[in-house]
Structures are given as structure tokens and as C-alpha cells.
N, C-alpha and C. Protein backbone atom coordinates (compact mmCIF):
# COMPACT_ATOMS: atom_id res chain seq x y z
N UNK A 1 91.09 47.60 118.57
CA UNK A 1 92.33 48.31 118.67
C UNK A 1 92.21 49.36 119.78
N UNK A 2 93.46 49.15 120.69
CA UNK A 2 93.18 50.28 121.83
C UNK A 2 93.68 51.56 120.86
N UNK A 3 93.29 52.69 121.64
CA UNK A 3 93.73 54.09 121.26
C UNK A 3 93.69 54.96 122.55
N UNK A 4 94.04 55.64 122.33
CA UNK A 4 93.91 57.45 123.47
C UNK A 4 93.35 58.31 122.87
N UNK A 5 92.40 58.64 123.85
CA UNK A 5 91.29 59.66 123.85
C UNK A 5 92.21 60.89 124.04
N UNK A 6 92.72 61.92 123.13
CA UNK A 6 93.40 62.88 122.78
C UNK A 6 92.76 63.85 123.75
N UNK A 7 91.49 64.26 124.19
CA UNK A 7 91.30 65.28 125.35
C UNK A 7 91.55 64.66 126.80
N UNK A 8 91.20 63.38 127.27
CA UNK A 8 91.35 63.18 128.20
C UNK A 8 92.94 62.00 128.75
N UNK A 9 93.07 61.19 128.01
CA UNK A 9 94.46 60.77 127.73
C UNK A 9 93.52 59.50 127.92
N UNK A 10 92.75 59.10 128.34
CA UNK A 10 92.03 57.86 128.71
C UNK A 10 92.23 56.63 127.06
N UNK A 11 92.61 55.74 127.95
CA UNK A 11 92.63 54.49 126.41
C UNK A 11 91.48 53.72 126.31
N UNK A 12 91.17 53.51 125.24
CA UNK A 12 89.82 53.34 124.91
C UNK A 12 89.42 51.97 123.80
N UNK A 13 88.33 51.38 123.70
CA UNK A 13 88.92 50.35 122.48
C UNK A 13 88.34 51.48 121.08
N UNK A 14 89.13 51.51 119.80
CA UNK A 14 88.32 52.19 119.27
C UNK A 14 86.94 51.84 118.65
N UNK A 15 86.99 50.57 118.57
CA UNK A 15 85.58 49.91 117.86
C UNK A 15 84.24 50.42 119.09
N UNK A 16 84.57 50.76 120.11
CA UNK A 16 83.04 51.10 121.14
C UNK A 16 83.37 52.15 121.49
N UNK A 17 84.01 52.80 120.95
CA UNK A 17 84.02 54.33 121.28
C UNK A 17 82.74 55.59 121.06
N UNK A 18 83.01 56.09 122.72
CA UNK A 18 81.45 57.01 122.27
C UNK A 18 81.31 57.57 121.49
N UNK A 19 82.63 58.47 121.10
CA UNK A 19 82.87 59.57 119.70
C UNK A 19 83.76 59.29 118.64
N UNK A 20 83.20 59.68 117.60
CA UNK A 20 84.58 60.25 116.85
C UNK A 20 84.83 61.43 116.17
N UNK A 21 85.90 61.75 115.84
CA UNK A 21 85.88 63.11 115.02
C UNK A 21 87.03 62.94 113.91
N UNK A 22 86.55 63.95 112.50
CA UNK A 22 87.74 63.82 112.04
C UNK A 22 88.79 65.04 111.88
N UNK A 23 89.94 64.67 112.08
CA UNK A 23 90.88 66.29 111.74
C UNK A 23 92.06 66.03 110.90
N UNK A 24 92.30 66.35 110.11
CA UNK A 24 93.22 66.50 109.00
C UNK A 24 93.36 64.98 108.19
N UNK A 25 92.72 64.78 107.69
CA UNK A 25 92.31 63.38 107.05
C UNK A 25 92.73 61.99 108.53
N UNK A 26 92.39 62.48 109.90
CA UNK A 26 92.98 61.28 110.33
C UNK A 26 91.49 61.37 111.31
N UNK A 27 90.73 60.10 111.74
CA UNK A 27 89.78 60.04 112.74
C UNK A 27 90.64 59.54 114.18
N UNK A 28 89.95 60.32 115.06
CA UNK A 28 90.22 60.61 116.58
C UNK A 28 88.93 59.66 117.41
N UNK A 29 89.15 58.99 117.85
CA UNK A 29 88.40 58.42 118.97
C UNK A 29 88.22 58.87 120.30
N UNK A 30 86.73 58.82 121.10
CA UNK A 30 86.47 59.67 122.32
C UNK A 30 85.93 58.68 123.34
N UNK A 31 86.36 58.82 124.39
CA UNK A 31 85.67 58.26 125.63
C UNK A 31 84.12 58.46 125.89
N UNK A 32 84.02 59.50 125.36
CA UNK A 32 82.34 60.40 125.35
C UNK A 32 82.26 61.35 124.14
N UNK A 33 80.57 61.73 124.51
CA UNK A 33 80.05 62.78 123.38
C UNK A 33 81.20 64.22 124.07
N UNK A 34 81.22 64.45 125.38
CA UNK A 34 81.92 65.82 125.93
C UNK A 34 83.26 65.80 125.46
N UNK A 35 84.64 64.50 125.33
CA UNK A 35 85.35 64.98 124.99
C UNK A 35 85.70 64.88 123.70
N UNK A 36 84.61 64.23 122.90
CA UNK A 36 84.93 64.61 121.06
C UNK A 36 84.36 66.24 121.17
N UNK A 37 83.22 66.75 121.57
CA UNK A 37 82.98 67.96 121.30
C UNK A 37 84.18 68.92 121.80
N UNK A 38 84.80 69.10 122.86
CA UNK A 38 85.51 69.57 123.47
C UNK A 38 86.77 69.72 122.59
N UNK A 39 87.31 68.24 121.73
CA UNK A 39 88.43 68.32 120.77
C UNK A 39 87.48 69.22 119.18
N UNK A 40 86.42 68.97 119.23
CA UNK A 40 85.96 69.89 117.52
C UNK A 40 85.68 71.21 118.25
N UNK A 41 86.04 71.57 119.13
CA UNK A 41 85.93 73.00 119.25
C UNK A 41 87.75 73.25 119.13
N UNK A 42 88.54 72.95 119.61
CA UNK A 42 90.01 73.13 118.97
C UNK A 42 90.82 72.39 118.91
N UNK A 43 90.47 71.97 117.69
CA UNK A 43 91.43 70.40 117.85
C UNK A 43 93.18 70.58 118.18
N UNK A 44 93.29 71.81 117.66
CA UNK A 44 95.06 72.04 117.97
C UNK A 44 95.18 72.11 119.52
N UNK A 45 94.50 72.23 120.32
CA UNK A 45 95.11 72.54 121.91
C UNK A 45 94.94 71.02 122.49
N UNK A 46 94.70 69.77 121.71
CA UNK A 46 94.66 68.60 122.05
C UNK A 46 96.01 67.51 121.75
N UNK A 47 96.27 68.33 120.45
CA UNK A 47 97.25 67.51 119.77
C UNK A 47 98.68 68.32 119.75
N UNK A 48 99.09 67.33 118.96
CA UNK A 48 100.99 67.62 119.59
C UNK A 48 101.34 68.58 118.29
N UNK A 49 101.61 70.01 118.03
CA UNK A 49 102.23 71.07 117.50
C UNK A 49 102.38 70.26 116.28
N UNK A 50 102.02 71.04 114.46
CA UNK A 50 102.44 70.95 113.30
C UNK A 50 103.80 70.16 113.41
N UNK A 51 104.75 70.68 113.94
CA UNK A 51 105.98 70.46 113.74
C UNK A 51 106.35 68.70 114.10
N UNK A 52 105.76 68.47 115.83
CA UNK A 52 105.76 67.18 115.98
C UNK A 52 104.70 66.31 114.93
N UNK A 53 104.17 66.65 114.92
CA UNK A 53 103.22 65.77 113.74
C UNK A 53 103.87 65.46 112.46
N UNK A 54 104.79 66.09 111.80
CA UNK A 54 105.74 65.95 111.04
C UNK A 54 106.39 65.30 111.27
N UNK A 55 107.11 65.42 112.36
CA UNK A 55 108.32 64.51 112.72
C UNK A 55 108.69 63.76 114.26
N UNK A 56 107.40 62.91 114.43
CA UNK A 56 106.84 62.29 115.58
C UNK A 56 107.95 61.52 116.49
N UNK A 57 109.20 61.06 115.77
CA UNK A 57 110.24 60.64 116.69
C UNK A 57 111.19 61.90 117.21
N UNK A 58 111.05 63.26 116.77
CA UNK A 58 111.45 64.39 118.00
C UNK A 58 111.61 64.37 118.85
N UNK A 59 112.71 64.90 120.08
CA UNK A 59 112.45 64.86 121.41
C UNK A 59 111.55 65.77 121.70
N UNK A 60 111.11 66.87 121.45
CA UNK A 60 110.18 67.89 122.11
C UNK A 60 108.77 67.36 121.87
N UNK A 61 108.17 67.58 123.07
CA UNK A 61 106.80 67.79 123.12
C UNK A 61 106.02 68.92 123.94
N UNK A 62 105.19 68.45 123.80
CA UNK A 62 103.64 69.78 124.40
C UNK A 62 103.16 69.15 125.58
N UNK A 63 103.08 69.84 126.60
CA UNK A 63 102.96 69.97 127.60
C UNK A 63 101.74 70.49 127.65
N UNK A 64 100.33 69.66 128.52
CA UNK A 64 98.88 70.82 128.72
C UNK A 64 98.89 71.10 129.73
């Protein structure tokens, strides 16, 4: 299964993925050991705001 590497935007397969991490009962897949560490140091400045996560067909998003 492809996925996106949430720090770097890079798509990845998740089955050979270098990393993983978990954050709020959901696992995150990484291109590398640097950008899973990089997301467990704050996983919120990776991902899309409480609010979109709630309600993922929203027009607003987050901008890095």
C-alpha cells in the first residue's frame, strides 16, 4: 500500500518503510529513521490541525 511520508510528503510503499511511528491510535509511515524522528518530536506541526482531522472533507487546510 502506497502512503505519504507526513514530514517529507514523499510516497512510500508502507510494507518497506524505514520508519514508523504511532500517534493517536493511527501508525505513520517514514521514508527514513530522520523523518519518523523528526515527526515524534512534534507530531502536530506535521499533520493537518484537530479540527481537519475531524472533518477531513473541509475546505481549509495547513499550509508548512
Amino acid at each position: 500500500m502506497k502512503v505519504r511520508d507526513e514530514v517529507c510528503g514523499m510516497t512510500i510503499d508502507a510494507e518497506s518503510a524505514a520508519g514508523n511511528a504511532e500517534f493517536e491510535g493511527k501508525t505513520y509511515h517514514f521514508c527514513s529513521d530522520r523523518c519518523r524522528d523528526l515527526f515524534q518530536e512534534d507530531p502536530d506541526r506535521y499533520l493537518p490541525t484537530d479540527t481537519q482531522r475531524r472533518n477531513p472533507g473541509g475546505r481549509h487546510h495547513r499550509h508548512l
